Amino acid sequence: MRRILVVDDEVDIAKTLSAFLEMSGYEVVTAGDGVEALQEVVEHRPDLIITDLMMPRMDGGTLIARLMSSPTTKDIPVIAISADRNEHEFPFLRKPFSVAQLVTLIERALGPDSA
């Protein structure tokens, strides 16, 4: 079973994403910000990370930069989600997004039969 780390400081969003992903056959781990996410990456080694960009302590952009700069984590695919209107260099979903959009990005990152 593939493991996905969901990183979001908004508890309701993290719970909703987690429930959908679990129903889709993924194992889900959550973190409330980038600092917690880095700890979870070490403990659980996810196959994919879905992260919000705007969070306290460590934002998603900083988290992604840290992950990409480390030889042990640079190969973990990341999908960013945010209400942010800026363009980004990584897979990005603008809130609000549809389940179909999320599934498309997950399948692109992990493969169509990834669950």
JSON list of C-alpha atoms in Angstrom, two decimals:
[
{"chain": "A", "resi": 1, "resn": "MET", "atom": "CA", "xyz": [0.00, 0.00, 0.00]},
{"chain": "A", "resi": 2, "resn": "ARG", "atom": "CA", "xyz": [1.37, 3.40, -0.99]},
{"chain": "A", "resi": 3, "resn": "ARG", "atom": "CA", "xyz": [1.82, 5.96, 1.78]},
{"chain": "A", "resi": 4, "resn": "ILE", "atom": "CA", "xyz": [0.89, 9.64, 1.34]},
{"chain": "A", "resi": 5, "resn": "LEU", "atom": "CA", "xyz": [1.86, 12.41, 3.75]},
{"chain": "A", "resi": 6, "resn": "VAL", "atom": "CA", "xyz": [-0.76, 15.19, 3.94]},
{"chain": "A", "resi": 7, "resn": "VAL", "atom": "CA", "xyz": [0.61, 18.47, 5.33]},
{"chain": "A", "resi": 8, "resn": "ASP", "atom": "CA", "xyz": [-1.91, 21.19, 6.18]},
{"chain": "A", "resi": 9, "resn": "ASP", "atom": "CA", "xyz": [-2.45, 23.43, 9.20]},
{"chain": "A", "resi": 10, "resn": "GLU", "atom": "CA", "xyz": [-6.21, 23.46, 8.53]},
{"chain": "A", "resi": 11, "resn": "VAL", "atom": "CA", "xyz": [-7.39, 20.35, 10.39]},
{"chain": "A", "resi": 12, "resn": "ASP", "atom": "CA", "xyz": [-10.64, 20.01, 8.43]},
{"chain": "A", "resi": 13, "resn": "ILE", "atom": "CA", "xyz": [-8.81, 20.00, 5.10]},
{"chain": "A", "resi": 14, "resn": "ALA", "atom": "CA", "xyz": [-6.26, 17.46, 6.36]},
{"chain": "A", "resi": 15, "resn": "LYS", "atom": "CA", "xyz": [-9.06, 15.20, 7.66]},
{"chain": "A", "resi": 16, "resn": "THR", "atom": "CA", "xyz": [-11.06, 15.46, 4.44]},
{"chain": "A", "resi": 17, "resn": "LEU", "atom": "CA", "xyz": [-8.04, 14.71, 2.25]},
{"chain": "A", "resi": 18, "resn": "SER", "atom": "CA", "xyz": [-7.01, 11.85, 4.53]},
{"chain": "A", "resi": 19, "resn": "ALA", "atom": "CA", "xyz": [-10.47, 10.27, 4.46]},
{"chain": "A", "resi": 20, "resn": "PHE", "atom": "CA", "xyz": [-10.64, 10.47, 0.66]},
{"chain": "A", "resi": 21, "resn": "LEU", "atom": "CA", "xyz": [-7.15, 9.03, 0.23]},
{"chain": "A", "resi": 22, "resn": "GLU", "atom": "CA", "xyz": [-7.79, 6.20, 2.70]},
{"chain": "A", "resi": 23, "resn": "MET", "atom": "CA", "xyz": [-11.04, 5.31, 0.89]},
{"chain": "A", "resi": 24, "resn": "SER", "atom": "CA", "xyz": [-8.99, 5.26, -2.32]},
{"chain": "A", "resi": 25, "resn": "GLY", "atom": "CA", "xyz": [-6.64, 2.66, -0.86]},
{"chain": "A", "resi": 26, "resn": "TYR", "atom": "CA", "xyz": [-3.71, 4.73, 0.38]},
{"chain": "A", "resi": 27, "resn": "GLU", "atom": "CA", "xyz": [-2.11, 4.73, 3.81]},
{"chain": "A", "resi": 28, "resn": "VAL", "atom": "CA", "xyz": [-2.13, 8.32, 5.10]},
{"chain": "A", "resi": 29, "resn": "VAL", "atom": "CA", "xyz": [0.08, 10.15, 7.58]},
{"chain": "A", "resi": 30, "resn": "THR", "atom": "CA", "xyz": [-0.60, 13.81, 8.49]},
{"chain": "A", "resi": 31, "resn": "ALA", "atom": "CA", "xyz": [1.41, 16.79, 9.69]},
{"chain": "A", "resi": 32, "resn": "GLY", "atom": "CA", "xyz": [0.30, 20.30, 10.67]},
{"chain": "A", "resi": 33, "resn": "ASP", "atom": "CA", "xyz": [3.24, 22.20, 9.18]},
{"chain": "A", "resi": 34, "resn": "GLY", "atom": "CA", "xyz": [6.59, 21.78, 7.48]},
{"chain": "A", "resi": 35, "resn": "VAL", "atom": "CA", "xyz": [8.49, 21.10, 10.70]},
{"chain": "A", "resi": 36, "resn": "GLU", "atom": "CA", "xyz": [6.19, 18.19, 11.58]},
{"chain": "A", "resi": 37, "resn": "ALA", "atom": "CA", "xyz": [6.30, 17.03, 7.96]},
{"chain": "A", "resi": 38, "resn": "LEU", "atom": "CA", "xyz": [10.10, 16.68, 8.00]},
{"chain": "A", "resi": 39, "resn": "GLN", "atom": "CA", "xyz": [9.80, 14.50, 11.14]},
{"chain": "A", "resi": 40, "resn": "GLU", "atom": "CA", "xyz": [7.12, 12.35, 9.49]},
{"chain": "A", "resi": 41, "resn": "VAL", "atom": "CA", "xyz": [9.25, 11.93, 6.36]},
{"chain": "A", "resi": 42, "resn": "VAL", "atom": "CA", "xyz": [12.05, 10.48, 8.49]},
{"chain": "A", "resi": 43, "resn": "GLU", "atom": "CA", "xyz": [9.70, 8.22, 10.47]},
{"chain": "A", "resi": 44, "resn": "HIS", "atom": "CA", "xyz": [7.35, 7.03, 7.70]},
{"chain": "A", "resi": 45, "resn": "ARG", "atom": "CA", "xyz": [9.11, 7.63, 4.33]},
{"chain": "A", "resi": 46, "resn": "PRO", "atom": "CA", "xyz": [6.02, 8.52, 2.24]},
{"chain": "A", "resi": 47, "resn": "ASP", "atom": "CA", "xyz": [5.69, 7.69, -1.45]},
{"chain": "A", "resi": 48, "resn": "LEU", "atom": "CA", "xyz": [4.08, 11.11, -2.06]},
{"chain": "A", "resi": 49, "resn": "ILE", "atom": "CA", "xyz": [3.63, 14.36, -0.14]},
{"chain": "A", "resi": 50, "resn": "ILE", "atom": "CA", "xyz": [0.62, 16.66, -0.53]},
{"chain": "A", "resi": 51, "resn": "THR", "atom": "CA", "xyz": [1.32, 19.97, 1.18]},
{"chain": "A", "resi": 52, "resn": "ASP", "atom": "CA", "xyz": [-0.36, 23.30, 1.71]},
{"chain": "A", "resi": 53, "resn": "LEU", "atom": "CA", "xyz": [1.89, 26.27, 0.94]},
{"chain": "A", "resi": 54, "resn": "MET", "atom": "CA", "xyz": [0.74, 28.77, 3.57]},
{"chain": "A", "resi": 55, "resn": "MET", "atom": "CA", "xyz": [1.38, 27.37, 7.06]},
{"chain": "A", "resi": 56, "resn": "PRO", "atom": "CA", "xyz": [2.92, 28.55, 10.33]},
{"chain": "A", "resi": 57, "resn": "ARG", "atom": "CA", "xyz": [6.45, 27.66, 11.53]},
{"chain": "A", "resi": 58, "resn": "MET", "atom": "CA", "xyz": [7.59, 26.28, 8.15]},
{"chain": "A", "resi": 59, "resn": "ASP", "atom": "CA", "xyz": [5.59, 26.94, 4.99]},
{"chain": "A", "resi": 60, "resn": "GLY", "atom": "CA", "xyz": [5.16, 24.50, 2.13]},
{"chain": "A", "resi": 61, "resn": "GLY", "atom": "CA", "xyz": [7.62, 26.28, -0.14]},
{"chain": "A", "resi": 62, "resn": "THR", "atom": "CA", "xyz": [10.38, 25.96, 2.45]},
{"chain": "A", "resi": 63, "resn": "LEU", "atom": "CA", "xyz": [9.41, 22.33, 3.06]},
{"chain": "A", "resi": 64, "resn": "ILE", "atom": "CA", "xyz": [9.65, 21.55, -0.67]},
{"chain": "A", "resi": 65, "resn": "ALA", "atom": "CA", "xyz": [13.03, 23.31, -0.92]},
{"chain": "A", "resi": 66, "resn": "ARG", "atom": "CA", "xyz": [14.37, 21.29, 2.02]},
{"chain": "A", "resi": 67, "resn": "LEU", "atom": "CA", "xyz": [13.09, 18.03, 0.56]},
{"chain": "A", "resi": 68, "resn": "MET", "atom": "CA", "xyz": [14.56, 18.78, -2.88]},
{"chain": "A", "resi": 69, "resn": "SER", "atom": "CA", "xyz": [17.96, 19.72, -1.42]},
{"chain": "A", "resi": 70, "resn": "SER", "atom": "CA", "xyz": [18.42, 16.43, 0.44]},
{"chain": "A", "resi": 71, "resn": "PRO", "atom": "CA", "xyz": [19.73, 13.37, -1.41]},
{"chain": "A", "resi": 72, "resn": "THR", "atom": "CA", "xyz": [17.53, 11.12, 0.76]},
{"chain": "A", "resi": 73, "resn": "THR", "atom": "CA", "xyz": [14.25, 12.94, 0.03]},
{"chain": "A", "resi": 74, "resn": "LYS", "atom": "CA", "xyz": [14.67, 14.66, -3.35]},
{"chain": "A", "resi": 75, "resn": "ASP", "atom": "CA", "xyz": [13.01, 11.73, -5.14]},
{"chain": "A", "resi": 76, "resn": "ILE", "atom": "CA", "xyz": [9.74, 11.96, -3.16]},
{"chain": "A", "resi": 77, "resn": "PRO", "atom": "CA", "xyz": [7.06, 13.53, -5.41]},
{"chain": "A", "resi": 78, "resn": "VAL", "atom": "CA", "xyz": [5.30, 16.58, -3.97]},
{"chain": "A", "resi": 79, "resn": "ILE", "atom": "CA", "xyz": [1.93, 18.12, -4.84]},
{"chain": "A", "resi": 80, "resn": "ALA", "atom": "CA", "xyz": [1.26, 21.59, -3.40]},
{"chain": "A", "resi": 81, "resn": "ILE", "atom": "CA", "xyz": [-2.23, 22.90, -2.63]},
{"chain": "A", "resi": 82, "resn": "SER", "atom": "CA", "xyz": [-3.06, 26.49, -1.78]},
{"chain": "A", "resi": 83, "resn": "ALA", "atom": "CA", "xyz": [-5.31, 29.45, -2.39]},
{"chain": "A", "resi": 84, "resn": "ASP", "atom": "CA", "xyz": [-2.13, 31.19, -3.59]},
{"chain": "A", "resi": 85, "resn": "ARG", "atom": "CA", "xyz": [-2.50, 32.66, -7.08]},
{"chain": "A", "resi": 86, "resn": "ASN", "atom": "CA", "xyz": [1.21, 32.60, -8.03]},
{"chain": "A", "resi": 87, "resn": "GLU", "atom": "CA", "xyz": [2.79, 30.18, -10.51]},
{"chain": "A", "resi": 88, "resn": "HIS", "atom": "CA", "xyz": [5.05, 27.46, -9.12]},
{"chain": "A", "resi": 89, "resn": "GLU", "atom": "CA", "xyz": [7.77, 25.11, -10.39]},
{"chain": "A", "resi": 90, "resn": "PHE", "atom": "CA", "xyz": [6.13, 22.00, -8.89]},
{"chain": "A", "resi": 91, "resn": "PRO", "atom": "CA", "xyz": [2.76, 20.25, -9.30]},
{"chain": "A", "resi": 92, "resn": "PHE", "atom": "CA", "xyz": [0.19, 22.61, -7.82]},
{"chain": "A", "resi": 93, "resn": "LEU", "atom": "CA", "xyz": [-3.56, 22.63, -7.17]},
{"chain": "A", "resi": 94, "resn": "ARG", "atom": "CA", "xyz": [-5.32, 25.89, -6.44]},
{"chain": "A", "resi": 95, "resn": "LYS", "atom": "CA", "xyz": [-7.97, 25.73, -3.70]},
{"chain": "A", "resi": 96, "resn": "PRO", "atom": "CA", "xyz": [-10.76, 24.94, -4.19]},
{"chain": "A", "resi": 97, "resn": "PHE", "atom": "CA", "xyz": [-9.92, 21.93, -6.36]},
{"chain": "A", "resi": 98, "resn": "SER", "atom": "CA", "xyz": [-11.86, 18.89, -7.48]},
{"chain": "A", "resi": 99, "resn": "VAL", "atom": "CA", "xyz": [-11.23, 15.30, -6.47]},
{"chain": "A", "resi": 100, "resn": "ALA", "atom": "CA", "xyz": [-10.65, 14.50, -10.15]},
{"chain": "A", "resi": 101, "resn": "GLN", "atom": "CA", "xyz": [-7.85, 17.10, -10.33]},
{"chain": "A", "resi": 102, "resn": "LEU", "atom": "CA", "xyz": [-6.19, 15.62, -7.25]},
{"chain": "A", "resi": 103, "resn": "VAL", "atom": "CA", "xyz": [-6.49, 12.05, -8.54]},
{"chain": "A", "resi": 104, "resn": "THR", "atom": "CA", "xyz": [-4.93, 13.10, -11.85]},
{"chain": "A", "resi": 105, "resn": "LEU", "atom": "CA", "xyz": [-1.88, 14.57, -10.10]},
{"chain": "A", "resi": 106, "resn": "ILE", "atom": "CA", "xyz": [-1.54, 11.57, -7.76]},
{"chain": "A", "resi": 107, "resn": "GLU", "atom": "CA", "xyz": [-1.69, 9.15, -10.70]},
{"chain": "A", "resi": 108, "resn": "ARG", "atom": "CA", "xyz": [0.83, 11.27, -12.60]},
{"chain": "A", "resi": 109, "resn": "ALA", "atom": "CA", "xyz": [3.19, 11.15, -9.61]},
{"chain": "A", "resi": 110, "resn": "LEU", "atom": "CA", "xyz": [2.71, 7.50, -8.57]},
{"chain": "A", "resi": 111, "resn": "GLY", "atom": "CA", "xyz": [1.24, 5.76, -11.61]},
{"chain": "A", "resi": 112, "resn": "PRO", "atom": "CA", "xyz": [-2.39, 4.93, -12.50]},
{"chain": "A", "resi": 113, "resn": "ASP", "atom": "CA", "xyz": [-2.62, 1.78, -10.33]},
{"chain": "A", "resi": 114, "resn": "SER", "atom": "CA", "xyz": [-0.84, 3.27, -7.34]},
{"chain": "A", "resi": 115, "resn": "ALA", "atom": "CA", "xyz": [-3.40, 2.64, -4.57]}
]
